[in-house]
Short mmCIF file of C-alpha atoms in Angstrom, two decimals:
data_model
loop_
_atom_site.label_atom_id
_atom_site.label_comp_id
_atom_site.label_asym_id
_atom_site.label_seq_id
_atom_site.Cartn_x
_atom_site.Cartn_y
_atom_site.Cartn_z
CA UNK A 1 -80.49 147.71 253.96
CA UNK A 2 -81.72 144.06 253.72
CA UNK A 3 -79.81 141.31 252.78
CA UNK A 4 -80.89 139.38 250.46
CA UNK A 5 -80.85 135.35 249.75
CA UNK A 6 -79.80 136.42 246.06
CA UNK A 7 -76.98 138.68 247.43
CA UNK A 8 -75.46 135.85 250.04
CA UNK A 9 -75.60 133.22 247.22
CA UNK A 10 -74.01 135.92 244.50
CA UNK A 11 -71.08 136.72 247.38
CA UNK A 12 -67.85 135.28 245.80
CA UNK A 13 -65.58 138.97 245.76
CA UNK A 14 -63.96 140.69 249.37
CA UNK A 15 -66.02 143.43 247.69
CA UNK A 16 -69.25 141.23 247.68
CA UNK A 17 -68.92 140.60 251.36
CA UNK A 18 -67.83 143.99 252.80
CA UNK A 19 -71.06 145.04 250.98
CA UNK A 20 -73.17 142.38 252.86
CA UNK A 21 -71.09 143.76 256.17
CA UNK A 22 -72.02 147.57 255.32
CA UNK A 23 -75.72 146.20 255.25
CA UNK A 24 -75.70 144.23 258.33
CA UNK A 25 -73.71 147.22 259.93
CA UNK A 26 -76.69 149.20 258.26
CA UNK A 27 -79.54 147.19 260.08
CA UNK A 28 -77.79 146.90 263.24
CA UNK A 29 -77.80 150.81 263.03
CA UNK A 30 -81.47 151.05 262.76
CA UNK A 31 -82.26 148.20 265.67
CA UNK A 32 -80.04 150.40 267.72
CA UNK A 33 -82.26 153.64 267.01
CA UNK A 34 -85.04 151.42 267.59
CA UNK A 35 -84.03 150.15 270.85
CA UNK A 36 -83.13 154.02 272.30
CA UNK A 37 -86.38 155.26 271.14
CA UNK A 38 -88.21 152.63 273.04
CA UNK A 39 -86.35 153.35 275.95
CA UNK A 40 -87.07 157.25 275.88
CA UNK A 41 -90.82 155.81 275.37
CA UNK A 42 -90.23 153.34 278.44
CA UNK A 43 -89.10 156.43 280.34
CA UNK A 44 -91.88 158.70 279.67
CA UNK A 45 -94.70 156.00 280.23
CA UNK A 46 -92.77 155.43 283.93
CA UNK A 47 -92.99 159.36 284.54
CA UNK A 48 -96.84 159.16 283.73
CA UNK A 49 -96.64 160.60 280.27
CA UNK A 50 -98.60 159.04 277.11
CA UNK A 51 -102.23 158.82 275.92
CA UNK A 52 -104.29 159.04 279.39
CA UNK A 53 -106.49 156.02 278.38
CA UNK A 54 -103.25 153.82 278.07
CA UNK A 55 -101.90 151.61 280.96
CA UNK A 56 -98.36 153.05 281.80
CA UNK A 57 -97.22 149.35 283.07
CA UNK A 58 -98.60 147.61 279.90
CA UNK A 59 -96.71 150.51 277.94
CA UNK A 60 -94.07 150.58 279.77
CA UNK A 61 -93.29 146.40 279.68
CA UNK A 62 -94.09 146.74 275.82
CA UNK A 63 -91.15 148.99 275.64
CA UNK A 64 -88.89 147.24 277.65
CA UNK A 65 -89.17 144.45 275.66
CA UNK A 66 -88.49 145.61 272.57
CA UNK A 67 -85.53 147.66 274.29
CA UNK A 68 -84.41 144.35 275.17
CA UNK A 69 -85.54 142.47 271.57
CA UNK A 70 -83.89 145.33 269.12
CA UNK A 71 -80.54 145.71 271.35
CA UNK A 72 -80.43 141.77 270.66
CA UNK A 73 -81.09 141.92 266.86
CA UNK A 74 -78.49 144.72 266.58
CA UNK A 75 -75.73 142.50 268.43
CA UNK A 76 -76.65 139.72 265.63
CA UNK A 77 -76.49 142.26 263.02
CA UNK A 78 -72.57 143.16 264.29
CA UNK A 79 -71.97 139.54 264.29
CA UNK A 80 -72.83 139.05 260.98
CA UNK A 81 -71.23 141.88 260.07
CA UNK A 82 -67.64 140.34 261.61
CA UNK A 83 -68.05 137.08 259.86
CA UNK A 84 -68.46 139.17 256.90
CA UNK A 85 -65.65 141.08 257.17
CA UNK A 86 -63.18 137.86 257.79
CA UNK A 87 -64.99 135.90 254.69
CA UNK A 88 -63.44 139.39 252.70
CA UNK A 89 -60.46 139.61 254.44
CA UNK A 90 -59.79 135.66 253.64
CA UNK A 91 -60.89 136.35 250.19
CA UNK A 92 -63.34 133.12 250.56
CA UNK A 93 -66.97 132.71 250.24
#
């Protein structure tokens, strides 16, 4: 559900930006789904699991990371979502 230059520039309506907020709630969504998988990956690599040839550690600091990089982008996404929301409920762009 990307947002797109064209759609931020078009947003004049409350309906325009609730839209944009659905989206960014959208997006947030997936960076969430993304951030619990990785941490059911980071899990499994600790316990030993994965490909045998792969380094758990490396694997398991790959995760993390991205744990830690898509739990950001999905507290951005919210934000955006909130300023959003007030630019509808104002009825400004």
């Amino acid at each position: 559900a990307d947002v797109t230059e064209a759609q931020l520039a078009a947003a004049k309506t409350p309906a325009d930006h609730e839209a944009i907020a659905k989206a960014y709630d959208a997006d947030a969504a997936a960076a969430e789904e993304k951030a619990r998988a990785h941490a059911v990956m980071a899990r499994m690599y600790r316990s030993g699991g994965g490909a045998p040839k792969a380094s758990s550690a490396a694997m398991v600091g790959h995760c993390d990371r991205l744990v830690k990089d898509y739990s950001a982008a999905a507290v951005e996404y919210r934000g955006l979502a909130a300023e959003h929301r007030k630019l509808a409920a104002n009825g400004t762009k």
